């Protein structure tokens, strides 16, 4: 309690009560020393308050167990048949892994030249293994870039994903085509460990 | 400050003294554990990394089959302020353990090698199983055992402990217990399944000497090269090493805590000094002109 | 103080605008800046501010702990360990909260004894005092329920023993205990309700503290001379900067003691058994409450009758509320009451010794003669209990009638001059 009173006092007293209080003090001692004291004490108090505030803020950040549980995961792609997709959970979020057919890849490439709200070539949304583009595999975060709902797979006007919350349509490459979403579906950090295995994170 | 202040001060100290007289462990017999020297003693004490690593080895090979470490994760072993294993060592070590995961697509639970983020698996699936396997007594979990064991310090010793920082009742007791197995005094009958330990409250303990296999009757180590870092393998050394490891397991943030504490203390001393001078300054106005304060 | 008129002058337009609509700045100015404080207060008067700080500190660290704690019998113990191990600065929050409770009680006991020594409960401060007793009771309830939350052995058995006190009530006792538990024993429903109430009560304490401070600022502070303020100019100093800087200095000194425990001796005030998870099938060999309950626990165990013990224990706290009328002396400050002084210090010693008996096994010998126990812990506690109550119902009422007090100073200013120093 004392500290905030003290601060209020310093802010307010200055102007009015200086005549009363401080002049007395000035008379009874070196004015510079008093001002330095007040300033130093105030500064030390502010630093202390900051030191107390930091742990209180920091404690809300992800804790050590949460961070450890969010370590990279390996995903075996072999069980996912052509034209199929799976949803897996990583760091609490859905991740779509879609095994595209040759026709779907072709469709996606054709649309590179279409009017895309968030222009990006299909080739830029796939990853390579040993120099070879693994364009059968689309790996995206399963949260609509509008407000985070989970879009439904194999639906919408572009046979990609359709978000039922606010009507965003994505194509099979996860690019936004129509609706309020501002960006293509985000791609998590991932790499191919072999032709049929990826590591996410 | 007048004499009242002084007497109240003394009263407060005495009050604290009596009030904390709470003995922390069973009233039954059990010799007072001898005091050991610990690297983690005092405001600047830290853990001895090499000792924690040795202690972990002892724990793993002599205790882990009955006593869990369920609040700890493998990753803790490489975290600052701990035994200081590398991330690679921890990954390898974790992979040697099997943990339950699942269910998989078929709905079955399965076992997989542990990852650093996993907690140490429990040695028994449940307490009933532990009891059945251990003569009716559940071997306690070791996560906080070093803080969960103590012995009575007595008045006024524990008052001095506030200043001398003695707070190693747990570690001293554990080390004593591990070295306290001996033949029962003449005429004392120890029932089957129980063992005589001079430091255990009540003396009759269900756990058999866990270091029995490591030393012969004369106290000679069966494997003098048990430690790879050249530390002599004696009963006391082994007991102290595993105790230090358990202390770390119970209080893994101790080093961070003490480091922070030193900074906080220094800062409070500075702040107190400044405020004291400011207070003297401000109150000296009254000596000059008492009625002008308002 | 009633007669103290507001000296707040809003200077800027915006200050005047606010002041005309909600005079909150005026309130703060009047109660924390220009509020007149007797100029002879000693450092025992800084504990009110320290207690305010501790209440806020406990609330803040408590709110933080709740963000990570799980009130369920299967997870409570583990979630506390999770806080200690994984949460950023979680160890600091928990140790500050657990030790903070003890520091809170150290401060409140000094505050209470100060009030008793200087007669701060006497007219016109009776309500102020009674509000303080209410705060003390709420603090005890809060601390007790908080101690249950980590769900260790002491948590569980403390909860069992203390709730069982109510079973002493004739006829409906058992029903009340079952109702308190929400089951046939202390279990998950008990833990959940204790958690809920442990979160609620501090805010109720805060509310009563506001009333306590309001009453204080209305009647004004008592002071070591016990003589009321007569001349503001001569007898008092403005709260800011005089009391503010003194309170701040005392607080920082207090925080050093607090920090010593939190950072270097965090489990000293706790109990090792509470690091053993709760086990409803096994009671620890020797269970004791936290140190701040020990004197009352000593009284409880002193009475061989179950209901009698419970009544005596609650009466020992409730009797504090009647202090203003039990003390018949016209003189407030113990400094001017030679006989009272002796009885007061005996009372302090009795309270401390009661705490000691509360911490010891009941069958322990206190006095032995030729190998025979002539006084055991219970007998000792009984003597102390009689002395405790005698202070309130015999000593204080009679002392006021027979004691010849020393001459009082004419005013606070005179008492300052007499001691030769203002502070």
XYZ file of N, CA and C in Angstrom, chain C residues 167-355:
567
model
N -18.418 -32.411 14.840
C -19.197 -33.570 15.276
C -19.444 -33.509 16.784
N -18.754 -32.574 17.461
C -18.965 -32.425 18.903
C -20.315 -31.772 19.205
N -20.887 -31.120 18.209
C -22.178 -30.468 18.435
C -23.222 -31.541 18.731
N -23.985 -31.381 19.823
C -24.967 -32.411 20.167
C -26.032 -32.581 19.062
N -26.523 -33.773 18.923
C -27.620 -34.158 18.034
C -27.276 -34.003 16.552
N -27.014 -32.765 16.106
C -26.854 -32.562 14.665
C -25.400 -32.616 14.200
N -24.470 -32.827 15.144
C -23.048 -32.776 14.811
C -22.657 -33.646 13.633
N -23.022 -34.932 13.709
C -22.636 -35.868 12.651
C -23.201 -35.440 11.300
N -24.439 -34.979 11.326
C -25.081 -34.551 10.080
C -24.342 -33.353 9.494
N -23.913 -32.443 10.372
C -23.195 -31.259 9.893
C -21.868 -31.659 9.254
N -21.187 -32.609 9.883
C -19.891 -33.029 9.340
C -20.079 -33.679 7.973
N -21.071 -34.533 7.854
C -21.347 -35.167 6.563
C -21.649 -34.091 5.509
N -22.389 -33.078 5.950
C -22.737 -31.987 5.037
C -21.484 -31.208 4.626
N -20.592 -30.966 5.603
C -19.352 -30.256 5.286
C -18.505 -31.034 4.285
N -18.482 -32.356 4.482
C -17.677 -33.208 3.617
C -18.311 -33.419 2.250
N -19.613 -33.421 2.196
C -20.293 -33.793 0.960
C -20.092 -35.263 0.658
N -19.966 -36.062 1.725
C -19.735 -37.495 1.544
C -19.574 -38.140 2.893
N -19.010 -39.340 2.894
C -18.853 -40.067 4.147
C -17.465 -39.871 4.751
N -16.638 -39.131 4.027
C -15.293 -38.825 4.531
C -14.798 -37.611 3.760
N -13.652 -37.108 4.149
C -13.025 -36.036 3.370
C -12.638 -36.631 2.022
N -13.159 -36.061 0.963
C -12.918 -36.638 -0.356
C -13.018 -35.547 -1.414
N -13.171 -35.967 -2.655
C -13.167 -34.993 -3.733
C -14.175 -33.847 -3.553
N -15.414 -34.127 -3.138
C -16.337 -32.988 -2.938
C -15.806 -32.005 -1.896
N -15.161 -32.528 -0.860
C -14.602 -31.653 0.178
C -13.511 -30.776 -0.415
N -12.619 -31.404 -1.168
C -11.519 -30.657 -1.774
C -12.070 -29.544 -2.671
N -13.083 -29.895 -3.446
C -13.646 -28.901 -4.372
C -14.269 -27.722 -3.652
N -15.022 -27.985 -2.591
C -15.659 -26.859 -1.901
C -14.631 -26.037 -1.141
N -13.612 -26.705 -0.604
C -12.566 -25.948 0.091
C -11.830 -25.033 -0.888
N -11.625 -25.559 -2.076
C -10.964 -24.752 -3.108
C -11.804 -23.526 -3.446
N -13.092 -23.762 -3.652
C -14.006 -22.658 -3.968
C -13.989 -21.605 -2.864
N -14.091 -22.062 -1.619
C -14.146 -21.114 -0.504
C -12.790 -20.453 -0.255
N -11.725 -21.218 -0.499
C -10.396 -20.633 -0.306
C -10.182 -19.470 -1.284
N -10.792 -19.572 -2.431
C -10.701 -18.485 -3.411
C -11.625 -17.329 -3.014
N -12.765 -17.656 -2.461
C -13.746 -16.601 -2.133
C -13.336 -15.781 -0.912
N -12.929 -16.471 0.155
C -12.742 -15.796 1.446
C -11.779 -14.604 1.430
N -10.654 -14.693 0.715
C -9.752 -13.533 0.714
C -10.432 -12.259 0.228
N -11.382 -12.396 -0.669
C -12.071 -11.199 -1.144
C -13.037 -10.687 -0.077
N -13.578 -11.607 0.709
C -14.385 -11.173 1.851
C -13.490 -10.484 2.874
N -12.292 -11.039 3.082
C -11.342 -10.381 3.987
C -11.080 -8.968 3.487
N -10.883 -8.852 2.191
C -10.618 -7.540 1.609
C -11.764 -6.572 1.914
N -12.965 -7.075 1.796
C -14.130 -6.233 2.097
C -14.128 -5.781 3.550
N -13.864 -6.702 4.467
C -13.858 -6.332 5.886
C -12.680 -5.406 6.178
N -11.578 -5.608 5.456
C -10.425 -4.717 5.637
C -10.817 -3.281 5.276
N -11.598 -3.140 4.227
C -12.046 -1.792 3.849
C -12.855 -1.178 4.995
N -13.746 -1.959 5.592
C -14.516 -1.457 6.741
C -13.576 -1.120 7.902
N -12.592 -1.991 8.117
C -11.619 -1.828 9.198
C -10.860 -0.504 9.018
N -10.419 -0.251 7.794
C -9.666 0.978 7.507
C -10.599 2.194 7.576
N -11.817 2.004 7.127
C -12.802 3.089 7.193
C -13.019 3.495 8.659
N -13.265 2.476 9.487
C -13.463 2.749 10.916
C -12.230 3.415 11.503
N -11.059 2.930 11.092
C -9.805 3.498 11.593
C -9.698 4.980 11.223
N -9.987 5.271 9.988
C -9.841 6.652 9.536
C -10.933 7.556 10.105
N -11.995 6.957 10.550
C -13.041 7.769 11.171
C -12.656 8.151 12.603
N -12.176 7.166 13.367
C -11.863 7.465 14.773
C -10.417 7.911 14.965
N -9.599 7.671 13.971
C -8.196 8.045 14.085
C -7.400 6.962 14.772
N -6.071 7.001 14.566
C -5.235 5.952 15.139
C -5.012 6.160 16.625
N -4.933 5.078 17.328
C -4.446 5.119 18.699
C -2.939 5.381 18.613
N -2.282 5.588 19.734
C -0.846 5.826 19.688
C -0.225 5.340 20.989
N 1.099 5.254 21.035
C 1.742 4.654 22.213
C 1.398 5.343 23.532
N 1.009 6.622 23.500
C 0.662 7.279 24.767
C -0.785 6.988 25.154
N -1.579 6.565 24.165
C -2.979 6.288 24.447
C -3.806 7.551 24.638
N -3.184 8.705 24.525
C -3.905 9.980 24.665
C -4.407 10.382 23.289
N -5.672 10.786 23.221
C -6.234 11.127 21.916
C -5.624 12.432 21.383
N -5.717 12.596 20.067
C -5.210 13.810 19.428
C -6.010 15.014 19.908
N -5.299 16.068 20.323
C -6.004 17.262 20.785
C -5.774 18.430 19.844
N -4.567 18.527 19.359
C -4.226 19.640 18.489
C -3.545 19.061 17.248
N -4.225 19.160 16.113
C -3.695 18.530 14.900
C -2.305 19.022 14.560
N -2.133 20.329 14.674
C -0.835 20.916 14.304
C 0.286 20.334 15.145
N 0.001 20.170 16.431
C 1.084 19.748 17.325
C 1.187 18.235 17.459
N 0.041 17.556 17.388
C 0.034 16.125 17.724
C 0.197 15.198 16.525
N -0.067 15.697 15.336
C -0.055 14.778 14.196
C 0.882 15.253 13.096
N 1.150 14.324 12.181
C 1.875 14.646 10.953
C 1.039 14.090 9.799
N 1.163 14.660 8.589
C 0.394 14.113 7.468
C 0.897 12.718 7.103
N -0.023 11.845 6.728
C 0.318 10.452 6.394
C 1.463 10.406 5.386
N 1.300 11.197 4.326
C 2.382 11.289 3.355
C 3.077 12.625 3.552
N 4.364 12.662 3.658
C 5.303 11.555 3.452
C 5.682 10.811 4.729
N 5.243 11.301 5.896
C 5.807 10.769 7.146
C 5.521 9.282 7.342
N 4.236 8.915 7.370
C 3.916 7.503 7.608
C 4.259 6.663 6.391
N 4.082 7.237 5.204
C 4.345 6.480 3.980
C 5.771 5.964 3.947
N 6.711 6.860 4.217
C 8.108 6.456 4.081
C 8.491 5.491 5.199
N 7.907 5.704 6.375
C 8.202 4.804 7.491
C 7.614 3.412 7.224
N 6.377 3.373 6.735
C 5.739 2.099 6.371
C 6.540 1.384 5.294
N 6.982 2.167 4.307
C 7.725 1.564 3.191
C 9.018 0.941 3.708
N 9.702 1.645 4.578
C 10.955 1.115 5.130
C 10.684 -0.167 5.927
N 9.659 -0.118 6.774
C 9.332 -1.300 7.575
C 8.933 -2.468 6.681
N 8.185 -2.165 5.632
C 7.746 -3.220 4.723
C 8.947 -3.900 4.071
N 9.895 -3.105 3.611
C 11.055 -3.694 2.943
C 11.846 -4.562 3.923
N 11.959 -4.111 5.169
C 12.639 -4.940 6.173
C 11.887 -6.256 6.372
N 10.564 -6.163 6.432
C 9.733 -7.359 6.589
C 9.921 -8.292 5.384
N 10.003 -7.694 4.196
C 10.160 -8.496 2.976
C 11.489 -9.264 2.977
N 12.479 -8.704 3.659
C 13.752 -9.428 3.728
C 13.570 -10.747 4.478
N 12.830 -10.705 5.565
C 12.558 -11.931 6.320
C 11.754 -12.895 5.439
N 10.754 -12.356 4.790
C 9.907 -13.137 3.880
C 10.783 -13.810 2.816
N 11.636 -12.994 2.178
C 12.477 -13.508 1.089
C 13.455 -14.570 1.607
N 13.925 -14.371 2.829
C 14.860 -15.354 3.396
C 14.221 -16.737 3.398
N 12.973 -16.806 3.826
C 12.275 -18.094 3.852
C 11.963 -18.586 2.445
N 11.434 -17.716 1.604
C 11.013 -18.149 0.271
C 12.190 -18.686 -0.538
N 13.318 -17.977 -0.498
C 14.412 -18.336 -1.393
C 15.429 -19.293 -0.765
N 15.586 -19.230 0.555
C 16.663 -20.013 1.156
C 16.188 -21.077 2.150
N 14.938 -21.003 2.557
C 14.467 -21.973 3.551
C 12.975 -22.259 3.337
N 12.599 -22.588 2.111
C 11.178 -22.548 1.754
C 10.306 -23.573 2.469
N 10.908 -24.642 2.987
C 10.069 -25.660 3.616
C 10.168 -25.656 5.135
N 10.879 -24.668 5.665
C 11.057 -24.619 7.114
C 9.726 -24.491 7.845
N 8.855 -23.645 7.336
C 7.585 -23.389 8.018
C 6.542 -24.449 7.682
N 6.855 -25.321 6.747
C 5.912 -26.369 6.355
C 6.187 -27.663 7.110
N 5.634 -28.707 6.627
C 5.723 -29.976 7.302
C 6.073 -31.060 6.288
N 7.120 -31.835 6.599
C 7.601 -32.832 5.647
C 6.502 -33.801 5.208
N 5.615 -34.142 6.134
C 4.575 -35.121 5.806
C 3.657 -34.643 4.685
N 3.609 -33.324 4.456
C 2.703 -32.865 3.401
C 3.293 -33.074 2.011
N 4.509 -33.606 1.936
C 5.047 -34.023 0.639
C 4.741 -35.501 0.373
N 3.965 -36.107 1.278
C 3.476 -37.466 1.034
C 2.036 -37.330 0.565
N 1.682 -37.887 -0.591
C 0.307 -37.735 -1.080
C -0.703 -38.263 -0.064
N -1.871 -37.632 -0.019
C -2.914 -37.998 0.937
C -3.247 -39.480 0.847
N -3.350 -40.117 2.009
C -3.697 -41.540 2.074
C -4.775 -41.728 3.139
N -6.021 -41.950 2.719
C -7.127 -42.048 3.677
C -7.026 -43.266 4.591
N -6.083 -44.158 4.306
C -5.986 -45.375 5.111
C -4.866 -45.316 6.139
N -4.111 -44.204 6.150
C -2.948 -44.172 7.028
C -2.730 -42.763 7.567
N -2.855 -42.604 8.878
C -2.610 -41.305 9.501
C -1.137 -41.187 9.868
N -0.521 -40.031 9.609
C 0.871 -39.839 10.042
C 0.976 -39.995 11.552
N 2.158 -40.400 12.012
C 2.333 -40.729 13.429
C 1.981 -39.545 14.331
N 2.345 -38.359 13.913
C 2.143 -37.222 14.805
C 1.630 -36.052 13.982
N 0.333 -35.791 14.064
C -0.162 -34.711 13.215
C -0.338 -33.445 14.036
N 0.100 -32.350 13.436
C -0.014 -31.036 14.069
C -0.484 -30.054 13.010
N -1.244 -29.040 13.440
C -1.631 -28.013 12.471
C -0.434 -27.108 12.180
N -0.608 -26.208 11.237
C 0.408 -25.196 10.984
C 0.657 -24.401 12.253
N 1.851 -23.817 12.374
C 2.265 -23.204 13.634
C 1.281 -22.160 14.134
N 0.631 -21.433 13.208
C -0.202 -20.308 13.652
C -1.499 -20.766 14.323
N -1.816 -22.046 14.232
C -3.013 -22.548 14.918
C -2.678 -23.228 16.244
N -1.393 -23.390 16.510
C -0.996 -24.238 17.638
C -1.548 -23.807 19.001
N -1.560 -22.492 19.343
C -2.095 -22.138 20.661
C -3.549 -22.589 20.825
N -4.326 -22.449 19.767
C -5.739 -22.824 19.842
C -5.887 -24.342 19.865
N -5.002 -25.009 19.124
C -4.981 -26.456 19.136
C -4.604 -26.962 20.536
N -3.694 -26.221 21.180
C -3.292 -26.558 22.547
C -4.474 -26.494 23.497
N -5.305 -25.450 23.339
C -6.498 -25.316 24.186
C -7.484 -26.447 23.912
N -7.647 -26.763 22.612
C -8.561 -27.849 22.235
C -8.181 -29.149 22.946
N -6.882 -29.450 22.938
C -6.446 -30.724 23.502
C -6.365 -30.700 25.026
N -6.393 -29.481 25.601
C -6.289 -29.384 27.052
C -7.556 -29.885 27.730
N -8.695 -29.757 27.023
C -9.963 -30.121 27.642
C -10.261 -31.582 27.338
N -10.428 -32.398 28.363
C -10.613 -33.840 28.131
C -11.967 -34.180 27.502
N -12.890 -33.218 27.490
C -14.210 -33.479 26.927
C -14.255 -32.983 25.484
N -14.855 -33.771 24.589
C -14.833 -33.431 23.170
C -15.528 -32.096 22.913
N -16.789 -32.003 23.350
C -17.534 -30.768 23.114
C -16.878 -29.615 23.861
N -16.454 -29.881 25.097
C -15.820 -28.843 25.904
C -14.583 -28.279 25.212
N -13.782 -29.157 24.622
C -12.572 -28.718 23.943
C -12.882 -27.798 22.780
N -13.874 -28.210 21.991
C -14.246 -27.413 20.828
C -14.781 -26.052 21.277
N -15.623 -26.066 22.292
C -16.187 -24.811 22.788
C -15.072 -23.907 23.314
N -14.144 -24.492 24.087
C -13.053 -23.701 24.645
C -12.216 -23.100 23.524
N -11.968 -23.889 22.492
C -11.133 -23.392 21.412
C -11.784 -22.201 20.712
N -13.062 -22.363 20.371
C -13.733 -21.245 19.700
C -13.890 -20.054 20.646
N -14.117 -20.357 21.923
C -14.285 -19.271 22.896
C -12.994 -18.472 23.038
N -11.850 -19.164 22.899
C -10.577 -18.466 23.085
C -10.376 -17.401 22.019
N -10.999 -17.602 20.865
C -10.901 -16.584 19.811
C -12.032 -15.565 19.979
N -13.228 -16.094 20.246
C -14.390 -15.205 20.339
C -14.244 -14.193 21.468
N -13.546 -14.592 22.524
C -13.437 -13.718 23.691
C -12.687 -12.420 23.357
N -11.869 -12.493 22.305
C -11.148 -11.292 21.868
C -12.130 -10.174 21.530
N -13.274 -10.552 20.957
C -14.250 -9.549 20.529
C -14.837 -8.785 21.721
N -14.773 -9.377 22.909
C -15.373 -8.731 24.095
C -14.351 -7.920 24.883
N -13.122 -7.928 24.396
C -12.045 -7.234 25.082
C -12.392 -5.779 25.454
N -13.028 -5.003 24.546
C -13.319 -3.605 24.881
C -14.125 -3.458 26.164
N -14.932 -4.445 26.501
C -15.778 -4.326 27.681
C -15.233 -5.099 28.882
N -14.284 -5.992 28.617
C -13.690 -6.749 29.716
C -12.604 -5.933 30.414
N -11.939 -5.084 29.645
C -10.896 -4.229 30.216
C -11.563 -2.977 30.782
N -11.540 -2.857 32.104
C -12.287 -1.769 32.736
C -11.442 -0.519 32.968
N -10.164 -0.605 32.643
C -9.299 0.547 32.914
C -9.605 1.701 31.971
N -9.542 2.927 32.498
C -9.777 4.111 31.679
C -8.533 4.442 30.863
N -7.401 3.928 31.321
C -6.139 4.235 30.643
C -5.942 3.270 29.483
N -5.634 3.827 28.313
C -5.472 2.947 27.146
C -4.112 2.262 27.130
N -3.068 3.060 27.138
C -1.749 2.507 26.867
C -1.174 1.742 28.051
N -0.679 0.545 27.757
C -0.029 -0.266 28.788
C 1.220 0.392 29.343
N 1.749 1.344 28.587
C 2.971 2.010 29.044
C 2.747 2.737 30.362
N 1.487 3.113 30.645
C 1.185 3.846 31.881
C 0.476 2.971 32.905
N 0.510 1.637 32.675
C -0.178 0.719 33.595
C 0.826 -0.318 34.102
N 1.486 -0.028 35.204
C 2.578 -0.899 35.677
C 2.141 -2.342 35.925
N 0.989 -2.548 36.532
C 0.565 -3.921 36.831
C 0.115 -4.630 35.572
N -0.619 -3.895 34.730
C -1.097 -4.470 33.475
C 0.063 -5.014 32.664
N 1.133 -4.245 32.626
C 2.308 -4.605 31.833
C 2.770 -6.022 32.162
N 2.835 -6.306 33.470
C 3.300 -7.629 33.891
C 2.341 -8.710 33.408
N 1.045 -8.459 33.639
C 0.049 -9.453 33.217
C 0.052 -9.644 31.709
N 0.257 -8.544 30.986
C 0.278 -8.639 29.529
C 1.397 -9.571 29.067
N 2.596 -9.365 29.614
C 3.713 -10.204 29.163
C 3.534 -11.645 29.597
N 2.919 -11.846 30.750
C 2.614 -13.226 31.149
C 1.640 -13.837 30.144
N 0.662 -13.026 29.723
C -0.310 -13.515 28.745
C 0.384 -13.900 27.438
N 1.305 -13.059 26.977
C 2.045 -13.373 25.742
C 2.776 -14.707 25.911
N 3.417 -14.867 27.054
C 4.152 -16.103 27.314
C 3.197 -17.302 27.351
N 2.039 -17.112 27.975
C 1.045 -18.184 28.046
C 0.620 -18.600 26.641
N 0.369 -17.596 25.784
C -0.048 -17.907 24.417
C 1.027 -18.703 23.690
N 2.288 -18.295 23.888
C 3.391 -18.994 23.226
C 3.519 -20.424 23.760
N 3.419 -20.559 25.076
C 3.540 -21.894 25.667
C 2.370 -22.784 25.266
N 1.196 -22.191 25.107
C 0.060 -22.975 24.618
C 0.378 -23.520 23.228
N 1.000 -22.691 22.409
C 1.424 -23.138 21.090
C 2.402 -24.291 21.197
